[in-house]
Amino acid sequence: MVEHMKWWGWGRESVSFSHGDKPELAPFIRTHIGLDITRPPAQAPAFADLDVAEPTLPEPLRAALVEAVGAEHVHTDTLDRVIHAYGKSLRDLVRIRNQDLGRLPDVVVYPGDEDAVRAVLTAALDADAVVIPFGGGTNISGSLEAPRDEIRPVISVDLGRLDRVLDVDTDARLARVQAGALGPHLEEQLGAQGWTLGHFPDSFSHSTLGGWIATRSSGMQSDKYGDIAEITRAVRVVTPAGVLVTRPVPSQSTGPSVREMVLGSEGRLGIITEATVQVHRVPEERVILGYFFPTWDDALVAMREIAESEAQVTVTRVSDANETRFSFATRKKGSLASGLVSSGMKQYLRRVRKWDLEQMCLSFIGFEGSAGHVRAQRKLVGEIVGRHGGLCVGTGPGQLYDQKKFDTPYIRDFLLGQGAVADVSETATSWSTLAPLYRGVVARANKAFEEIGVKGWIMCHLSHSYHSGACLYFTFAYATPITLDAIVGYDTVKSAIQQGFIDLAGTLSHHHAVGVEHASWLADDISPAGVSLLTALFDGVDPGRNLNPGKIIPAGSPPALSPAFVAHAVETAVIDAVVDAGVVDQAAGTEAEFGAAEIAAARVVKAEAVEPAVVEARVSTESPAEPAASAEPSEAAGGVGAAAAAGRAAG
């Protein structure tokens, strides 16, 4: 039996967030977003009240799916379909709490091996059905939902039965793992043999290896173990062309990396069934220390110097002043961190160190390895921290962070129930642009709060340090009625932050993927030519757009013949035809097939290799158009651009 999260929120039904044992949290939230969290929360929606459309599942397709996976693993019940309709983004949860279920899958299938996955995909393609792979359901970028206007049958392929570690090569330090393995179960299997993957994303408790690969996930200890793109050495993917298999070699020169194409593909190329991943021996010693820095700028410089140094840390995380204050507000009474900001500590920092406590930042840095290695690394990092005014505050804060690191999504759900939107956006940028990007995004978020008329809160932490830069992870919140209208204001704030990433030299996402949430910024991030290459790849593999359509490249996008890529060849062919026709007509002394303006434009384009739109503007000012006597109306009106468009349509 495959376990799933609750259909209307994050995590298990039995787990929830409570503020009762955190005496500072309610006053903090009341002060900063004007919300009273001591009142009774809104009740979870009643499943019986949902208006669920009947599935559209032709009998031949049902029979083929039963043949593929067995009748007991073909589910059309309402609960399974609702669970698989969305991921867990803020938008998803607002919609589902308001009984907006979108386009539900018509059927959920649970294949037990790769052969069954192949049979499911074959059946789907034969029936022209849509296939959406499903791992743990934690995605927050809209990667799991079907397009609302999809009229074909929609199949959710849940990989939960493919959950085993198949083999560990102890010499190569590689493990073969099925794609449906959830994080805890994967670590349990590896740990029993003395190994760890070292990949611990926020979603670890409920996400799968296949989902990590499909979204280019990053874990909290990526400073040592790498992102999932580095951890994944080989993949097996069921595609319309057959099973894609790559070799688990340390490096190769075999053209563009097919493995890399699968990473971050979000189901657009096929269904990941297995991966070979790097594993490491479970370390002898593991410790996470807490540090204070006087300011955010001091902390950023220290993190950069740690990245530049010989230090080999597992975690580098530092919260800005706002997130530090929020962290203090969430402390339990009598917890390991309760003495961190005792009156004595405050007096010391204020009077002796001369700190402004409103600007103080909390950091966590992790160390692993032998006792001697950890000791040496702690010393080296301590020296760097000290040079920038930092102070080590021991293992207590680190232990608390380690215990609670996967709990943040429960806080978001709690706030939703109390009447507040809370969400995240993350990016990566270089060390040289980190501070300006941070300041610019905070300013844009605050301006967006003003625009929608709310008292908002934004905070940030740095994580995932690299040679040339780091990830910045922003969290924002504000009070608002949780109706479908809340999405309008949310989009204003979210878009301001995302556009800030693009304008200020960041990327649209460091580890949350594209999905539908971030697709509108993709061309700005990877260029129109990059989008055209991806479109050509997706359409080449999946010309019927049966594989998770609308993700990464929006569903309404044109096929692979897009302006920045294939269109250039089509334009050239049409231009040649125009020039040739003009020359022949003029030499024969007959009426031209094309007008003088079209021929002039075509010649300039051919000679100078510039964009037709630019040439059309130039010709209109330099050479007044002369209407052609025998031109077709569409060609005479549209010139070279219209002729090229006709060529694209014909091609």
XYZ file of C-alpha atoms in Angstrom:
651
model
C 0.000 0.000 0.000
C 1.469 3.345 -1.091
C 1.098 6.061 1.547
C 0.196 9.608 0.536
C 0.019 12.992 2.210
C -3.345 14.418 3.214
C -5.296 15.588 0.182
C -5.835 19.159 1.408
C -2.395 19.988 2.857
C 1.138 18.972 3.686
C 2.200 15.778 5.446
C 0.352 13.117 7.373
C -3.091 13.632 8.867
C -1.642 12.983 12.322
C 0.977 15.763 12.114
C 0.285 19.476 12.426
C 1.895 22.665 13.695
C 0.909 24.196 17.032
C 1.803 27.564 18.498
C 0.680 26.738 22.057
C 4.176 25.827 23.253
C 5.790 28.840 21.512
C 4.801 31.823 23.650
C 6.514 34.462 21.483
C 4.995 33.446 18.142
C 1.465 34.850 18.438
C 2.639 38.343 19.488
C 5.265 38.307 16.726
C 2.755 37.477 13.992
C 0.220 39.951 15.326
C 2.841 42.691 15.247
C 4.261 42.009 11.812
C 1.300 40.918 9.657
C -1.645 41.913 11.848
C -2.996 38.369 12.278
C -4.398 36.852 15.471
C -3.385 33.191 15.465
C -4.920 32.477 18.860
C -8.418 32.279 17.382
C -9.760 28.893 16.237
C -8.458 27.974 12.787
C -10.630 27.355 9.772
C -11.753 23.774 9.510
C -10.230 21.524 6.886
C -12.562 21.115 3.903
C -14.903 18.155 4.099
C -14.103 15.558 1.492
C -17.787 14.681 1.140
C -18.518 18.246 0.019
C -16.267 18.059 -3.036
C -17.954 18.137 -6.419
C -15.927 15.593 -8.372
C -16.524 14.960 -12.057
C -16.806 11.389 -13.223
C -13.659 10.009 -14.878
C -13.359 9.834 -18.639
C -11.806 6.453 -19.238
C -12.613 4.580 -22.445
C -13.067 0.879 -21.820
C -10.267 -0.215 -24.211
C -7.828 2.037 -22.312
C -8.996 0.713 -18.946
C -8.552 -2.832 -20.154
C -5.034 -2.079 -21.429
C -4.065 -0.501 -18.088
C -5.433 -3.478 -16.175
C -3.389 -5.727 -18.434
C -0.320 -3.591 -17.739
C -0.409 -3.332 -13.939
C -3.199 -5.579 -12.665
C -6.761 -4.610 -11.737
C -5.870 -3.930 -8.099
C -3.420 -1.227 -9.207
C -5.821 0.694 -11.458
C -7.706 3.219 -9.312
C -10.563 5.489 -10.334
C -11.854 6.220 -6.827
C -12.408 9.857 -5.920
C -9.805 10.100 -3.135
C -6.967 8.783 -5.281
C -7.886 11.108 -8.127
C -8.031 14.158 -5.830
C -4.702 13.315 -4.177
C -3.040 13.124 -7.600
C -4.668 16.269 -9.048
C -2.208 18.800 -7.627
C 1.094 19.180 -5.840
C 1.504 21.247 -2.680
C 2.110 24.780 -3.905
C 0.371 27.699 -2.239
C -1.828 27.999 -5.324
C -2.675 24.283 -5.133
C -3.706 24.460 -1.486
C -5.790 27.621 -1.869
C -7.637 26.075 -4.795
C -8.279 22.752 -3.140
C -9.442 24.387 0.108
C -11.951 26.258 -2.038
C -13.054 23.073 -3.839
C -11.441 24.086 -7.116
C -10.100 20.710 -8.224
C -8.954 21.670 -11.701
C -8.670 18.864 -14.240
C -8.588 15.681 -12.165
C -6.787 12.633 -13.507
C -9.239 10.060 -14.783
C -7.254 7.150 -13.433
C -4.271 6.494 -11.167
C -2.079 3.496 -11.934
C 0.616 1.925 -9.753
C 3.116 -0.019 -11.867
C 5.339 -2.465 -9.996
C 8.302 -2.621 -12.364
C 9.758 -1.075 -15.491
C 7.963 -3.462 -17.809
C 4.657 -2.338 -16.342
C 5.639 1.311 -16.868
C 6.400 0.522 -20.523
C 3.043 -1.155 -20.944
C 1.239 1.808 -19.355
C 2.977 4.293 -21.638
C 2.235 2.179 -24.714
C -1.435 1.973 -23.756
C -1.577 5.718 -23.168
C 0.010 6.614 -26.490
C -2.224 4.165 -28.360
C -5.262 5.870 -26.784
C -3.858 9.407 -27.173
C -4.043 9.881 -23.403
C -2.035 12.220 -21.191
C 0.529 10.733 -18.791
C 1.683 12.562 -15.654
C 4.359 10.849 -13.508
C 3.788 11.131 -9.739
C 6.360 10.579 -7.005
C 5.538 11.913 -3.557
C 3.308 14.798 -4.633
C 5.399 17.523 -2.962
C 6.022 19.698 -6.030
C 5.306 23.417 -5.542
C 5.660 24.697 -9.103
C 2.543 23.196 -10.690
C 4.315 20.234 -12.288
C 1.645 17.669 -11.399
C -1.571 19.194 -12.689
C -3.180 18.512 -16.032
C -4.137 21.491 -18.225
C -7.661 22.586 -17.324
C -8.883 22.342 -20.913
C -7.435 18.863 -21.496
C -10.108 16.707 -23.170
C -8.052 13.542 -23.543
C -7.988 10.914 -20.778
C -5.450 11.806 -18.060
C -3.417 9.066 -16.379
C -1.454 9.707 -13.188
C 1.378 7.173 -12.981
C 2.282 6.750 -9.307
C 5.760 5.245 -8.900
C 5.303 4.419 -5.216
C 5.700 0.662 -5.685
C 9.137 1.129 -7.258
C 10.823 1.856 -3.937
C 13.836 -0.428 -3.538
C 17.596 -0.047 -3.462
C 18.527 -2.699 -6.021
C 22.277 -2.829 -5.583
C 25.241 -1.057 -3.972
C 28.629 -1.168 -5.706
C 30.922 -0.685 -2.714
C 34.038 -0.125 -4.830
C 32.502 2.498 -7.114
C 30.363 3.903 -4.272
C 27.293 3.790 -6.488
C 23.794 2.527 -5.765
C 21.043 1.490 -8.169
C 17.735 2.751 -6.802
C 14.167 2.635 -8.101
C 12.652 6.039 -8.762
C 9.690 5.766 -6.388
C 11.785 5.419 -3.219
C 10.801 8.042 -0.645
C 13.619 9.862 1.110
C 13.319 8.190 4.545
C 12.902 4.703 3.072
C 15.851 5.238 0.743
C 18.111 6.376 3.595
C 16.898 3.499 5.755
C 17.862 0.944 3.101
C 21.245 2.547 2.456
C 21.919 3.111 6.156
C 21.407 -0.578 6.881
C 24.499 -1.181 4.743
C 26.479 1.729 6.168
C 25.818 4.196 3.326
C 24.019 7.524 2.820
C 22.929 9.461 -0.243
C 23.380 12.748 1.611
C 20.414 14.374 -0.141
C 17.999 16.054 2.277
C 15.676 18.601 0.629
C 12.935 20.335 2.638
C 10.488 17.811 1.174
C 12.662 14.826 2.157
C 10.018 13.080 4.271
C 7.511 12.859 1.406
C 9.454 13.139 -1.863
C 11.106 10.529 -4.062
C 14.352 9.983 -5.918
C 12.558 10.235 -9.275
C 10.936 13.499 -8.252
C 14.282 14.921 -7.142
C 15.798 14.088 -10.526
C 12.816 15.352 -12.521
C 13.003 18.754 -10.782
C 16.790 19.132 -10.274
C 16.426 19.118 -6.518
C 18.994 20.365 -4.025
C 19.440 19.088 -0.479
C 20.420 20.887 2.701
C 23.856 19.230 2.732
C 24.669 19.980 -0.895
C 27.869 21.800 0.102
C 29.417 18.351 0.630
C 27.277 15.888 -1.311
C 26.267 18.051 -4.276
C 22.885 18.739 -5.824
C 20.910 15.829 -7.273
C 22.370 16.663 -10.704
C 25.839 15.828 -9.361
C 24.649 12.844 -7.315
C 22.856 11.199 -10.258
C 25.323 9.272 -12.406
C 22.928 7.328 -14.664
C 19.214 7.018 -15.383
C 16.665 4.666 -16.890
C 13.665 6.418 -18.455
C 10.698 4.913 -20.305
C 10.098 7.140 -23.343
C 7.943 6.876 -26.476
C 11.088 5.759 -28.320
C 11.868 2.979 -25.847
C 13.860 2.785 -22.628
C 16.564 5.435 -22.397
C 19.597 4.023 -20.576
C 22.762 5.922 -19.685
C 25.995 4.461 -18.315
C 27.167 5.120 -14.727
C 30.648 6.239 -15.733
C 32.456 9.118 -13.997
C 32.706 11.189 -17.188
C 32.217 10.821 -20.920
C 32.542 12.682 -24.210
C 29.569 11.409 -26.180
C 27.892 14.540 -27.422
C 25.334 16.502 -25.413
C 24.577 14.714 -22.139
C 21.371 12.721 -22.375
C 21.494 12.261 -18.605
C 21.493 16.035 -18.203
C 18.492 16.310 -20.515
C 16.516 14.069 -18.160
C 17.495 16.103 -15.096
C 14.800 18.730 -14.599
C 12.617 17.373 -17.417
C 9.473 17.149 -15.221
C 8.034 14.171 -17.076
C 8.197 15.835 -20.492
C 10.579 13.189 -21.901
C 9.275 10.079 -20.201
C 8.941 8.296 -16.862
C 12.080 7.844 -14.768
C 12.126 4.317 -13.364
C 15.615 3.953 -11.922
C 18.808 5.875 -11.258
C 22.375 5.091 -10.311
C 23.479 7.536 -7.636
C 26.636 8.358 -5.713
C 26.641 7.184 -2.096
C 28.962 7.863 0.825
C 29.898 6.019 3.973
C 27.893 7.172 6.993
C 30.238 9.635 8.725
C 31.863 8.866 12.050
C 30.888 12.226 13.471
C 28.300 14.799 12.508
C 27.711 18.182 14.123
C 25.893 21.397 13.232
C 26.972 24.521 15.086
C 25.119 27.776 15.552
C 26.753 31.153 14.961
C 25.696 34.780 15.359
C 26.814 37.545 13.018
C 26.394 41.256 13.723
C 24.860 41.964 10.290
C 23.690 40.246 7.126
C 26.531 41.771 5.114
C 29.111 40.410 7.576
C 27.528 36.971 7.308
C 27.524 36.977 3.494
C 31.217 37.815 3.332
C 31.980 35.056 5.843
C 29.997 32.504 3.793
C 31.902 33.507 0.662
C 35.249 33.139 2.416
C 34.264 29.718 3.730
C 33.412 28.697 0.144
C 36.811 30.019 -1.014
C 38.736 28.320 1.792
C 39.975 24.780 2.286
C 37.059 24.135 4.651
C 34.918 21.099 3.782
C 31.571 21.807 5.374
C 28.242 20.093 4.732
C 25.878 22.970 5.479
C 26.293 26.734 5.151
C 23.121 28.534 6.064
C 22.596 32.040 7.357
C 19.304 33.837 8.017
C 18.837 37.539 7.492
C 17.715 39.679 10.435
C 14.009 39.112 9.729
C 14.304 35.344 9.515
C 16.490 35.342 12.631
C 13.794 37.185 14.574
C 11.147 34.788 13.270
C 13.318 31.808 14.308
C 13.561 33.179 17.839
C 9.787 33.662 17.910
C 9.195 29.975 17.072
C 11.289 28.675 19.989
C 9.577 26.344 22.385
C 9.685 27.317 26.014
C 12.568 25.445 27.631
C 13.997 24.267 24.284
C 17.674 23.869 23.409
C 17.627 27.333 21.837
C 15.680 29.093 24.571
C 18.828 30.467 26.181
C 20.280 31.810 22.971
C 18.983 35.318 23.495
C 18.790 35.351 27.256
C 19.031 38.709 28.947
C 22.666 38.030 29.754
C 23.512 37.221 26.130
C 21.699 40.331 24.944
C 23.614 42.503 27.386
C 26.908 40.999 26.253
C 26.197 41.489 22.552
C 24.848 44.996 22.995
C 27.326 46.398 25.537
C 30.515 44.464 24.883
C 30.220 43.700 21.174
C 28.254 46.872 20.368
C 25.779 44.998 18.194
C 22.415 46.291 17.046
C 20.340 43.233 17.979
C 17.725 44.110 15.355
C 20.380 43.439 12.691
C 21.794 40.217 14.191
C 21.796 37.108 11.981
C 21.708 33.434 12.961
C 23.774 30.909 11.001
C 24.144 27.126 10.954
C 27.282 25.421 9.647
C 27.586 21.638 9.452
C 30.630 19.380 9.706
C 31.035 15.641 9.030
C 33.818 13.079 8.969
C 36.302 11.639 11.406
C 36.672 13.291 14.800
C 39.998 14.782 13.751
C 38.620 16.089 10.468
C 35.637 17.717 12.164
C 37.890 19.307 14.772
C 40.172 20.795 12.109
C 37.254 22.095 10.040
C 35.615 23.702 13.050
C 38.851 25.528 13.827
C 39.253 26.800 10.265
C 35.631 27.981 10.023
C 35.842 29.537 13.478
C 38.755 31.681 12.354
C 36.825 32.919 9.308
C 33.703 33.621 11.344
C 35.758 35.509 13.934
C 37.323 37.744 11.296
C 33.846 38.984 10.414
C 32.653 39.614 13.944
C 30.825 36.307 14.277
C 30.338 34.291 17.442
C 29.878 30.521 17.882
C 26.932 29.710 20.144
C 27.450 25.947 20.313
C 25.585 22.823 19.322
C 22.179 23.577 20.885
C 20.820 25.671 18.005
C 22.231 23.224 15.469
C 20.564 20.280 17.186
C 17.243 22.089 17.170
C 17.639 22.982 13.474
C 18.494 19.369 12.674
C 15.409 18.096 14.491
C 12.971 20.588 12.945
C 14.405 21.131 9.468
C 11.542 19.371 7.674
C 8.717 21.094 9.598
C 8.471 24.405 7.725
C 5.636 23.367 5.342
C 3.445 22.611 8.353
C 3.795 26.261 9.439
C 2.530 27.373 6.023
C -0.530 25.124 6.372
C -1.173 26.438 9.880
C -1.083 30.036 8.637
C -3.444 29.189 5.768
C -5.912 27.879 8.313
C -5.594 31.116 10.282
C -6.094 33.357 7.243
C -2.655 34.153 5.890
C -0.775 33.491 2.676
C 2.783 32.232 3.211
C 5.036 31.056 0.408
C 8.611 30.849 -0.826
C 10.700 31.819 -3.849
C 14.345 30.916 -4.301
C 17.113 31.774 -6.713
C 20.860 31.523 -7.182
C 23.327 34.171 -8.208
C 27.030 34.959 -8.055
C 28.789 36.174 -4.927
C 29.269 39.576 -6.585
C 25.525 40.095 -7.162
C 24.195 38.363 -4.043
C 23.799 41.452 -1.823
C 22.315 43.733 -4.530
C 19.845 41.032 -5.553
C 18.802 40.520 -1.944
C 18.185 44.227 -1.363
C 16.368 44.646 -4.660
C 14.038 41.700 -4.125
C 13.152 42.775 -0.581
C 12.338 46.264 -1.889
C 10.159 44.867 -4.687
C 8.288 42.577 -2.310
C 7.554 45.428 0.083
C 6.332 47.559 -2.826
C 4.054 44.695 -3.921
C 2.631 44.446 -0.387
C 1.763 48.148 -0.589
C 0.223 47.667 -4.025
C -2.239 45.042 -2.801
C -2.845 46.870 0.481
C -1.491 44.392 3.017
C 0.961 44.415 5.895
C 3.527 41.952 4.626
C 6.648 40.246 5.915
C 9.590 39.000 3.883
C 12.643 37.155 5.132
C 15.514 35.274 3.551
C 18.333 32.845 4.141
C 21.426 31.897 2.200
C 22.022 28.199 1.603
C 23.774 25.921 -0.899
C 27.115 27.660 -1.335
C 29.148 27.123 -4.515
C 32.474 28.156 -5.978
C 30.987 31.236 -7.637
C 27.818 31.994 -5.706
C 24.964 30.741 -3.558
C 21.228 30.225 -3.267
C 18.964 32.837 -1.668
C 15.680 31.498 -0.307
C 12.929 34.059 0.368
C 9.780 33.511 2.445
C 6.902 35.984 2.472
C 3.600 36.187 4.318
C 0.595 38.446 4.817
C -2.929 38.131 6.137
C -5.809 37.776 3.687
C -9.059 35.801 3.437
C -8.238 32.405 1.916
C -10.651 32.525 -0.986
C -9.848 32.047 -4.663
C -9.447 35.825 -4.861
C -6.376 35.483 -2.630
C -4.509 34.136 -5.651
C -4.723 37.534 -7.376
C -2.803 39.316 -4.628
C -0.460 36.375 -4.264
C 0.406 36.549 -7.962
C 1.284 40.227 -7.591
C 3.790 39.543 -4.815
C 5.166 36.323 -6.286
C 5.631 37.928 -9.708
C 7.421 40.936 -8.225
C 9.902 38.615 -6.528
C 10.405 36.387 -9.561
C 10.883 39.353 -11.882
C 13.392 40.693 -9.389
C 15.408 37.495 -9.738
C 15.550 37.935 -13.503
C 16.251 41.667 -13.467
C 18.950 41.388 -10.804
C 21.101 38.596 -12.296
C 19.514 35.590 -10.629
C 17.795 32.503 -12.004
C 14.058 31.852 -11.920
C 14.609 28.881 -9.586
C 17.542 27.188 -7.909
C 15.784 23.936 -6.984
C 11.985 24.238 -7.238
C 11.793 23.613 -11.000
C 9.776 25.427 -13.678
C 6.413 23.671 -13.849
C 3.728 26.189 -14.751
C 4.455 28.630 -11.915
C 7.751 29.837 -13.376
C 7.294 29.145 -17.093
C 6.623 32.753 -18.064
C 10.165 33.740 -17.006
C 11.906 30.881 -18.791
C 12.812 32.767 -21.987
C 14.344 35.563 -19.900
C 16.392 33.006 -18.012
C 17.657 30.705 -20.779
C 16.963 32.966 -23.829
C 14.341 32.483 -26.563
C 16.787 30.258 -28.427
C 17.041 28.055 -25.344
C 13.261 27.772 -25.196
C 13.214 26.823 -28.872
C 15.770 24.100 -28.291
C 13.700 22.681 -25.434
C 10.533 22.913 -27.533
C 12.208 21.037 -30.363
C 13.461 18.400 -27.908
C 10.069 17.882 -26.286
C 8.194 17.837 -29.576
C 10.738 15.492 -31.115
C 10.392 12.971 -28.299
C 6.671 13.493 -27.782
C 5.037 14.962 -30.923
C 1.543 14.290 -29.589
C 2.296 16.149 -26.349
C 1.079 13.242 -24.272
C 3.814 13.499 -21.632
C 2.888 15.999 -18.902
C 1.940 18.741 -21.378
C 2.242 22.384 -20.422
C 5.140 21.996 -17.993
C 8.322 24.018 -18.522
C 7.050 25.133 -21.957
C 3.448 26.433 -21.628
C 0.746 24.308 -23.240
C -0.234 27.104 -25.621
C 3.270 27.496 -27.034
C 3.738 26.795 -30.739
C 5.398 23.577 -31.840
C 9.119 23.324 -32.454
C 8.988 25.803 -35.382
C 9.441 28.785 -33.065
C 10.860 32.174 -34.097
C 14.213 31.955 -32.337
C 15.234 28.571 -33.698
C 13.820 26.630 -36.641
C 12.087 29.691 -38.110
C 15.394 31.087 -39.366
C 15.738 28.243 -41.854
C 12.143 28.678 -42.995
C 12.579 32.445 -43.362
C 15.650 31.873 -45.517
C 13.796 29.500 -47.829
C 10.886 31.912 -48.266
C 13.218 34.879 -48.826
C 15.046 32.939 -51.546
C 11.697 32.217 -53.209
C 10.696 35.899 -53.105
C 14.001 37.078 -54.541
C 13.979 34.425 -57.272
C 10.386 35.241 -58.222
C 11.139 38.950 -58.385
C 14.210 38.441 -60.570
C 12.402 36.116 -62.987
C 9.372 38.366 -63.257
C 11.459 41.480 -63.861
C 13.664 39.760 -66.458
C 10.590 38.541 -68.313
C 9.036 41.990 -68.272
C 5.848 40.621 -66.778
C 3.892 41.735 -63.750
C 5.707 40.944 -60.520
C 4.295 38.188 -58.320
C 5.479 40.142 -55.277
C 5.424 43.881 -54.631
C 8.594 45.972 -54.823
C 8.647 46.418 -51.038
C 8.534 42.661 -50.441
C 11.359 42.036 -52.921
C 13.478 44.846 -51.468
C 12.937 43.552 -47.964
C 13.828 40.021 -48.974
C 17.053 41.135 -50.625
C 18.135 43.107 -47.552
C 17.348 40.195 -45.249
C 19.273 37.810 -47.450
C 22.252 40.159 -47.750
C 22.465 41.332 -44.137
C 20.993 38.385 -42.194
C 18.891 40.622 -39.975
C 15.435 40.071 -38.533
C 12.579 40.489 -41.074
C 10.645 42.747 -38.677
C 13.578 45.175 -38.591
C 13.859 45.145 -42.382
C 10.138 45.755 -42.860
C 10.392 48.875 -40.713
C 13.448 50.063 -42.642
C 11.887 49.455 -46.062
C 8.698 51.268 -45.101
C 10.699 54.452 -44.502
C 13.323 54.128 -47.233
C 11.229 52.726 -50.085
C 7.440 53.303 -50.148
C 5.569 50.119 -50.849
C 4.184 49.645 -54.356
C 1.175 47.323 -54.361
C 1.615 44.311 -56.587
C -0.892 43.902 -59.388
C -1.264 40.159 -59.020
C -0.243 39.543 -55.407
C -2.523 37.514 -53.177
C -4.127 39.775 -50.531
C -2.441 38.050 -47.576
C 1.011 38.325 -49.170
C 0.577 41.932 -50.274
C -0.643 42.922 -46.816
C 1.901 41.006 -44.809
C 5.043 41.126 -46.936
C 7.966 38.880 -46.097
C 6.743 38.285 -42.551
C 3.410 36.935 -43.785
C 5.091 34.830 -46.466
C 7.451 33.386 -43.867
C 4.544 32.655 -41.576
C 2.859 30.833 -44.435
C 6.043 28.896 -44.978
C 6.144 27.917 -41.288
C 2.560 26.784 -41.440
C 3.194 24.770 -44.572
C 6.375 23.293 -43.086
